[in-house]
Amino acid sequence: MIDFQKLTEIIRNNQTFLVTTHVNPDADAIGSEIAFCEVMIKLGKVFKVINHSATPYNLQFLDSKNLIEKFDINLHEEYVSNSDVLVALDFNRADRMVSMEMLFRESTKLKICIDHHQNPEDFVNFKFVDSKYAATGHILYDFIKQSKIVKLDKSIAAPIYAAIMTDTGSFRFERTTAELHRIIAELVDTGINPTEIYNEIYDESRLSKIKLLGKSLTSLKLIADNKIGYMIITQEDFKTLNALESDTENFVNLILSVEGVKVALLFIELKNGFKVSFRSKDDLPINELAGLFGGGGHLNAAGARFINSNMSQMIPQILNEAEEFLINYTKG
Ligand SMILES: [Mn+2]
């Protein structure tokens, strides 16, 4: 149970807030930030939203007031250090802030984390964390409803809707309960437009993204009796197609849509290493596999980063580990 009363106290008793989220923010990250800021606005608080990453182009509509700033140490050091409260949304490990990590860690002010991932690191004073929630936006919904700190209007409902819609794979993942649909109904009742929100996020893809998807799909391979599928995206692919790392979101889920595939891995080469997105079906705890490589996440969705490592050299080893993981798990 999350202590919403404590969270209410922290918000009421402080004046200046710094809000941030993880690298490569998704719609839950950005939506949660915007919903949290709408609460700040209604309460007359002073706040800044500062992220390591720029907001992906398909999520910019959520930030219609241009609240989000991209981190610049020269511009933001003073504000971050002097904020009464530092708010970490939708992540649970300090290194997910990348360039902001040190400044966040060094701050002696109050730090809080609101999140729904498993196994949180100890990097804040207060955790408002529960992995049973479908999205961080879902936690914020419950917080606003239970605390009655502000009225839940359209300006809050829209980003929360975007957060829940995307983190539930458009209302199809496991945590999409009847209760969650009732919450969605209430959000829609505020007057938001679900069709518009979906279209903004998913149906406004740039051509380069679709081309990159095509390129990645041609790399799709199945191993381990067709139970493990993987795709590879290289820096060369990004360059030749003029595509971005953020374009790869959701690609990994397509691997999982292949008949018989239980485990999906998407290898993405970065400028300084590579990252792997892991997905699984049923009760396969894929976050445990990601954990072997210092990563983490949820039961069915996780990730790991390999800084300064050579992707093509590492892939065989990671695939071996994945096979072993699958064998051990199906045995038990
Ligand atoms: Mn999330």
Tab-separated table of C-alpha atoms and ligand atoms in Angstrom:
chain	number	residue	atom	x	y	z
A	1	MET	CA	0.000	0.000	0.000
A	2	ILE	CA	1.329	3.380	-0.962
A	3	ASP	CA	1.184	6.029	1.769
A	4	PHE	CA	-0.676	8.736	-0.148
A	5	GLN	CA	-1.144	10.739	3.021
A	6	LYS	CA	2.621	11.109	3.331
A	7	LEU	CA	2.839	12.159	-0.313
A	8	THR	CA	0.098	14.742	0.260
A	9	GLU	CA	2.015	16.123	3.257
A	10	ILE	CA	5.245	16.397	1.283
A	11	ILE	CA	3.506	18.308	-1.502
A	12	ARG	CA	1.587	20.580	0.859
A	13	ASN	CA	4.569	21.357	3.103
A	14	ASN	CA	7.028	22.316	0.364
A	15	GLN	CA	7.204	25.104	-2.178
A	16	THR	CA	9.712	24.277	-4.930
A	17	PHE	CA	9.849	21.017	-6.877
A	18	LEU	CA	12.077	19.427	-9.467
A	19	VAL	CA	10.344	16.758	-11.531
A	20	THR	CA	12.253	14.286	-13.696
A	21	THR	CA	11.967	10.929	-15.417
A	22	HIS	CA	14.085	8.255	-17.100
A	23	VAL	CA	16.224	8.364	-20.249
A	24	ASN	CA	14.242	7.800	-23.485
A	25	PRO	CA	10.960	8.701	-21.841
A	26	ASP	CA	7.786	6.881	-22.912
A	27	ALA	CA	4.223	8.119	-22.616
A	28	ASP	CA	3.959	6.943	-18.995
A	29	ALA	CA	7.067	8.961	-18.146
A	30	ILE	CA	5.979	12.150	-19.938
A	31	GLY	CA	2.285	11.711	-19.066
A	32	SER	CA	3.103	11.269	-15.384
A	33	GLU	CA	5.294	14.364	-15.419
A	34	ILE	CA	2.584	16.460	-17.028
A	35	ALA	CA	-0.129	15.147	-14.683
A	36	PHE	CA	2.108	15.852	-11.685
A	37	CYS	CA	2.793	19.374	-12.984
A	38	GLU	CA	-0.906	20.057	-13.430
A	39	VAL	CA	-1.262	19.289	-9.718
A	40	MET	CA	1.613	21.710	-9.012
A	41	ILE	CA	-0.034	24.416	-11.142
A	42	LYS	CA	-3.372	24.028	-9.375
A	43	LEU	CA	-1.656	24.275	-5.987
A	44	GLY	CA	0.418	27.310	-6.984
A	45	LYS	CA	3.749	25.538	-6.437
A	46	VAL	CA	7.035	26.518	-8.059
A	47	PHE	CA	8.370	23.707	-10.226
A	48	LYS	CA	10.545	22.729	-13.149
A	49	VAL	CA	10.454	19.549	-15.220
A	50	ILE	CA	13.948	18.677	-16.392
A	51	ASN	CA	14.841	15.485	-18.252
A	52	HIS	CA	18.053	13.980	-19.572
A	53	SER	CA	16.368	13.206	-22.904
A	54	ALA	CA	14.409	15.467	-25.190
A	55	THR	CA	10.710	14.586	-25.420
A	56	PRO	CA	10.069	12.214	-28.366
A	57	TYR	CA	8.204	14.010	-31.152
A	58	ASN	CA	5.071	11.843	-30.857
A	59	LEU	CA	4.704	12.761	-27.161
A	60	GLN	CA	5.204	16.506	-27.505
A	61	PHE	CA	1.432	17.051	-27.740
A	62	LEU	CA	1.192	16.023	-24.066
A	63	ASP	CA	3.375	19.003	-23.151
A	64	SER	CA	1.241	21.686	-24.787
A	65	LYS	CA	2.380	24.234	-22.180
A	66	ASN	CA	6.054	23.554	-22.954
A	67	LEU	CA	6.853	22.691	-19.363
A	68	ILE	CA	9.596	20.156	-20.042
A	69	GLU	CA	13.217	21.278	-20.359
A	70	LYS	CA	16.199	19.267	-21.539
A	71	PHE	CA	18.912	19.067	-18.883
A	72	ASP	CA	21.807	21.502	-19.156
A	73	ILE	CA	24.131	21.577	-16.137
A	74	ASN	CA	24.963	25.268	-16.630
A	75	LEU	CA	21.337	26.266	-16.814
A	76	HIS	CA	19.852	23.938	-14.215
A	77	GLU	CA	22.445	23.176	-11.545
A	78	GLU	CA	21.251	25.876	-9.203
A	79	TYR	CA	17.575	25.053	-9.526
A	80	VAL	CA	18.097	21.325	-9.015
A	81	SER	CA	20.331	21.861	-5.968
A	82	ASN	CA	17.962	24.345	-4.361
A	83	SER	CA	14.625	22.609	-4.924
A	84	ASP	CA	12.810	21.582	-1.737
A	85	VAL	CA	11.747	18.283	-3.277
A	86	LEU	CA	13.197	16.181	-6.099
A	87	VAL	CA	10.548	13.979	-7.701
A	88	ALA	CA	11.582	10.876	-9.674
A	89	LEU	CA	8.755	9.563	-11.837
A	90	ASP	CA	8.479	6.167	-13.569
A	91	PHE	CA	11.931	4.787	-12.755
A	92	ASN	CA	13.611	3.318	-9.718
A	93	ARG	CA	17.362	3.519	-10.281
A	94	ALA	CA	19.407	6.721	-10.237
A	95	ASP	CA	21.466	5.752	-13.294
A	96	ARG	CA	18.278	5.976	-15.401
A	97	MET	CA	18.715	9.775	-15.192
A	98	VAL	CA	22.082	9.489	-16.991
A	99	SER	CA	23.508	13.054	-17.067
A	100	MET	CA	21.361	14.185	-14.106
A	101	GLU	CA	22.327	11.298	-11.844
A	102	MET	CA	25.200	12.996	-9.999
A	103	LEU	CA	23.342	16.225	-9.314
A	104	PHE	CA	20.320	14.270	-8.076
A	105	ARG	CA	22.450	12.052	-5.832
A	106	GLU	CA	24.401	15.002	-4.419
A	107	SER	CA	21.317	17.003	-3.457
A	108	THR	CA	20.719	17.088	0.289
A	109	LYS	CA	17.066	18.039	-0.197
A	110	LEU	CA	14.062	15.730	0.084
A	111	LYS	CA	13.913	13.121	-2.684
A	112	ILE	CA	10.912	11.008	-3.570
A	113	CYS	CA	10.178	8.332	-6.146
A	114	ILE	CA	6.758	7.492	-7.587
A	115	ASP	CA	6.976	4.347	-9.673
A	116	HIS	CA	5.650	0.901	-10.567
A	117	HIS	CA	8.823	-1.048	-11.436
A	118	GLN	CA	10.159	-3.910	-9.349
A	119	ASN	CA	13.217	-3.900	-7.056
A	120	PRO	CA	13.721	-0.165	-6.448
A	121	GLU	CA	17.201	1.066	-5.599
A	122	ASP	CA	17.633	3.086	-2.413
A	123	PHE	CA	18.212	6.529	-3.928
A	124	VAL	CA	15.407	8.595	-2.376
A	125	ASN	CA	14.062	9.471	1.078
A	126	PHE	CA	10.528	8.292	0.380
A	127	LYS	CA	9.295	5.694	-2.081
A	128	PHE	CA	5.729	5.727	-3.335
A	129	VAL	CA	6.150	2.510	-5.218
A	130	ASP	CA	3.974	-0.491	-6.004
A	131	SER	CA	4.605	-2.841	-8.919
A	132	LYS	CA	0.957	-3.930	-8.947
A	133	TYR	CA	0.089	-0.679	-10.730
A	134	ALA	CA	-0.280	-0.740	-14.516
A	135	ALA	CA	1.520	2.579	-14.909
A	136	THR	CA	2.995	5.435	-12.898
A	137	GLY	CA	0.079	7.466	-14.247
A	138	HIS	CA	-2.219	4.921	-12.609
A	139	ILE	CA	-0.543	5.610	-9.230
A	140	LEU	CA	-1.043	9.350	-9.765
A	141	TYR	CA	-4.720	8.740	-10.524
A	142	ASP	CA	-5.165	6.868	-7.234
A	143	PHE	CA	-3.223	9.543	-5.389
A	144	ILE	CA	-5.375	12.375	-6.730
A	145	LYS	CA	-8.615	10.475	-6.102
A	146	GLN	CA	-7.721	9.380	-2.579
A	147	SER	CA	-6.061	12.580	-1.387
A	148	LYS	CA	-8.519	14.896	-3.184
A	149	ILE	CA	-5.551	17.249	-3.365
A	150	VAL	CA	-6.937	18.757	-6.595
A	151	LYS	CA	-9.892	18.103	-8.863
A	152	LEU	CA	-9.269	15.529	-11.575
A	153	ASP	CA	-10.084	17.484	-14.718
A	154	LYS	CA	-9.292	17.115	-18.408
A	155	SER	CA	-5.790	18.569	-18.078
A	156	ILE	CA	-4.861	15.765	-15.667
A	157	ALA	CA	-7.000	13.038	-17.241
A	158	ALA	CA	-5.426	13.302	-20.712
A	159	PRO	CA	-1.786	12.648	-19.688
A	160	ILE	CA	-2.901	9.925	-17.266
A	161	TYR	CA	-4.924	8.277	-20.033
A	162	ALA	CA	-1.875	8.353	-22.338
A	163	ALA	CA	0.271	6.869	-19.542
A	164	ILE	CA	-2.088	3.971	-18.848
A	165	MET	CA	-2.950	3.294	-22.479
A	166	THR	CA	0.679	2.899	-23.512
A	167	ASP	CA	1.936	0.985	-20.468
A	168	THR	CA	-0.889	-1.553	-20.858
A	169	GLY	CA	-0.157	-2.034	-24.576
A	170	SER	CA	-3.454	-0.316	-25.386
A	171	PHE	CA	-5.356	-2.148	-22.652
A	172	ARG	CA	-4.271	-5.689	-23.358
A	173	PHE	CA	-1.487	-6.523	-20.888
A	174	GLU	CA	-2.058	-8.481	-17.718
A	175	ARG	CA	-2.718	-5.587	-15.362
A	176	THR	CA	-5.644	-4.369	-17.470
A	177	THR	CA	-8.341	-5.217	-14.931
A	178	ALA	CA	-12.029	-4.358	-14.765
A	179	GLU	CA	-11.067	-1.814	-12.125
A	180	LEU	CA	-8.605	-0.206	-14.541
A	181	HIS	CA	-11.317	0.034	-17.220
A	182	ARG	CA	-13.553	1.797	-14.679
A	183	ILE	CA	-10.756	4.292	-14.097
A	184	ILE	CA	-10.445	4.774	-17.866
A	185	ALA	CA	-14.183	5.391	-18.086
A	186	GLU	CA	-13.853	8.127	-15.503
A	187	LEU	CA	-10.935	9.702	-17.370
A	188	VAL	CA	-12.941	9.671	-20.623
A	189	ASP	CA	-15.884	11.229	-18.779
A	190	THR	CA	-13.791	14.359	-18.166
A	191	GLY	CA	-14.040	15.071	-21.904
A	192	ILE	CA	-10.713	13.792	-23.229
A	193	ASN	CA	-10.556	12.305	-26.712
A	194	PRO	CA	-9.077	8.747	-26.703
A	195	THR	CA	-8.997	8.524	-30.512
A	196	GLU	CA	-6.936	11.683	-30.759
A	197	ILE	CA	-4.529	10.573	-28.025
A	198	TYR	CA	-4.005	7.188	-29.701
A	199	ASN	CA	-3.462	8.767	-33.114
A	200	GLU	CA	-0.950	11.293	-31.775
A	201	ILE	CA	1.107	8.555	-30.129
A	202	TYR	CA	0.863	5.684	-32.608
A	203	ASP	CA	-0.418	6.884	-35.967
A	204	GLU	CA	1.889	9.787	-36.714
A	205	SER	CA	5.047	7.784	-37.365
A	206	ARG	CA	7.761	9.329	-39.454
A	207	LEU	CA	8.659	7.382	-42.588
A	208	SER	CA	12.170	6.749	-41.227
A	209	LYS	CA	10.676	4.882	-38.286
A	210	ILE	CA	8.619	2.569	-40.494
A	211	LYS	CA	11.675	1.952	-42.692
A	212	LEU	CA	13.702	1.122	-39.589
A	213	LEU	CA	10.981	-1.306	-38.527
A	214	GLY	CA	11.235	-2.993	-41.920
A	215	LYS	CA	15.019	-3.227	-41.608
A	216	SER	CA	14.793	-4.713	-38.099
A	217	LEU	CA	12.162	-7.251	-39.123
A	218	THR	CA	14.473	-8.592	-41.816
A	219	SER	CA	16.990	-9.343	-39.047
A	220	LEU	CA	14.454	-11.402	-37.063
A	221	LYS	CA	15.744	-14.842	-36.117
A	222	LEU	CA	14.295	-17.630	-34.005
A	223	ILE	CA	16.347	-20.012	-31.852
A	224	ALA	CA	15.724	-22.557	-29.083
A	225	ASP	CA	12.993	-24.438	-30.906
A	226	ASN	CA	11.513	-21.142	-32.093
A	227	LYS	CA	10.834	-20.136	-28.487
A	228	ILE	CA	13.319	-17.242	-28.492
A	229	GLY	CA	13.197	-14.535	-31.122
A	230	TYR	CA	15.591	-11.643	-31.574
A	231	MET	CA	16.294	-8.693	-33.835
A	232	ILE	CA	19.338	-6.472	-34.214
A	233	ILE	CA	19.503	-2.758	-35.000
A	234	THR	CA	22.915	-1.236	-35.663
A	235	GLN	CA	24.206	2.330	-35.643
A	236	GLU	CA	24.581	1.898	-39.394
A	237	ASP	CA	20.801	1.263	-39.673
A	238	PHE	CA	20.045	4.460	-37.759
A	239	LYS	CA	22.415	6.429	-39.966
A	240	THR	CA	21.336	5.154	-43.372
A	241	LEU	CA	17.618	5.515	-42.554
A	242	ASN	CA	17.997	8.747	-40.590
A	243	ALA	CA	16.111	7.106	-37.709
A	244	LEU	CA	16.332	7.638	-33.953
A	245	GLU	CA	16.729	5.363	-30.965
A	246	SER	CA	13.280	6.453	-29.790
A	247	ASP	CA	11.850	5.102	-33.068
A	248	THR	CA	12.492	1.556	-31.833
A	249	GLU	CA	9.825	1.683	-29.156
A	250	ASN	CA	7.465	-1.294	-29.332
A	251	PHE	CA	9.505	-3.070	-32.040
A	252	VAL	CA	10.331	-5.799	-29.541
A	253	ASN	CA	6.661	-6.637	-29.052
A	254	LEU	CA	6.426	-7.719	-32.697
A	255	ILE	CA	8.957	-10.474	-32.016
A	256	LEU	CA	6.680	-11.743	-29.285
A	257	SER	CA	3.751	-11.786	-31.698
A	258	VAL	CA	5.364	-14.668	-33.620
A	259	GLU	CA	3.661	-17.998	-32.988
A	260	GLY	CA	5.422	-20.050	-30.310
A	261	VAL	CA	7.858	-17.325	-29.235
A	262	LYS	CA	8.104	-17.039	-25.438
A	263	VAL	CA	11.097	-14.737	-25.140
A	264	ALA	CA	11.908	-11.724	-27.310
A	265	LEU	CA	15.162	-9.771	-27.396
A	266	LEU	CA	15.842	-6.591	-29.302
A	267	PHE	CA	19.493	-5.575	-29.567
A	268	ILE	CA	20.049	-1.896	-30.238
A	269	GLU	CA	23.521	-0.563	-30.878
A	270	LEU	CA	24.212	2.790	-29.202
A	271	LYS	CA	27.000	5.263	-29.803
A	272	ASN	CA	28.793	4.041	-26.666
A	273	GLY	CA	27.705	0.406	-26.407
A	274	PHE	CA	24.331	-1.217	-26.820
A	275	LYS	CA	21.074	-1.987	-25.060
A	276	VAL	CA	18.749	-4.960	-25.004
A	277	SER	CA	14.973	-4.919	-24.589
A	278	PHE	CA	13.605	-8.145	-23.160
A	279	ARG	CA	10.003	-9.344	-23.381
A	280	SER	CA	8.319	-12.570	-22.294
A	281	LYS	CA	4.952	-14.256	-22.380
A	282	ASP	CA	3.001	-15.817	-19.517
A	283	ASP	CA	4.744	-16.027	-16.153
A	284	LEU	CA	8.342	-16.046	-17.414
A	285	PRO	CA	10.095	-13.465	-15.192
A	286	ILE	CA	12.182	-11.832	-17.905
A	287	ASN	CA	13.383	-9.177	-15.460
A	288	GLU	CA	15.481	-11.956	-13.878
A	289	LEU	CA	17.248	-12.525	-17.189
A	290	ALA	CA	17.824	-8.784	-17.603
A	291	GLY	CA	19.046	-8.757	-14.000
A	292	LEU	CA	21.920	-11.100	-14.923
A	293	PHE	CA	23.271	-8.210	-16.985
A	294	GLY	CA	22.646	-5.478	-14.448
A	295	GLY	CA	19.292	-4.515	-15.936
A	296	GLY	CA	15.769	-4.749	-14.600
A	297	GLY	CA	12.102	-4.078	-15.195
A	298	HIS	CA	8.831	-5.933	-14.908
A	299	LEU	CA	7.820	-9.594	-15.075
A	300	ASN	CA	7.200	-9.476	-18.849
A	301	ALA	CA	9.191	-6.412	-19.922
A	302	ALA	CA	12.738	-5.475	-18.976
A	303	GLY	CA	15.915	-3.904	-20.306
A	304	ALA	CA	19.665	-3.757	-19.823
A	305	ARG	CA	22.398	-1.413	-21.006
A	306	PHE	CA	25.940	-2.400	-21.912
A	307	ILE	CA	28.150	0.645	-21.845
A	308	ASN	CA	31.366	0.546	-23.902
A	309	SER	CA	30.706	-3.044	-24.983
A	310	ASN	CA	30.805	-4.482	-28.472
A	311	MET	CA	27.315	-5.646	-29.440
A	312	SER	CA	28.175	-8.248	-32.072
A	313	GLN	CA	30.719	-9.823	-29.732
A	314	MET	CA	28.267	-9.995	-26.845
A	315	ILE	CA	25.154	-11.232	-28.664
A	316	PRO	CA	26.066	-14.971	-28.682
A	317	GLN	CA	26.711	-14.899	-24.935
A	318	ILE	CA	23.429	-13.139	-24.196
A	319	LEU	CA	21.492	-15.547	-26.412
A	320	ASN	CA	23.140	-18.460	-24.585
A	321	GLU	CA	22.056	-17.027	-21.260
A	322	ALA	CA	18.540	-16.556	-22.626
A	323	GLU	CA	18.380	-20.186	-23.744
A	324	GLU	CA	19.652	-21.410	-20.405
A	325	PHE	CA	17.177	-19.191	-18.626
A	326	LEU	CA	14.304	-20.591	-20.655
A	327	ILE	CA	15.417	-24.199	-20.084
A	328	ASN	CA	15.834	-23.696	-16.335
A	329	TYR	CA	12.551	-21.974	-16.051
A	330	THR	CA	10.499	-24.510	-17.976
A	331	LYS	CA	12.159	-27.293	-15.931
A	332	GLY	CA	11.146	-25.716	-12.635
B	1	MN	MN	5.750	3.081	-16.648
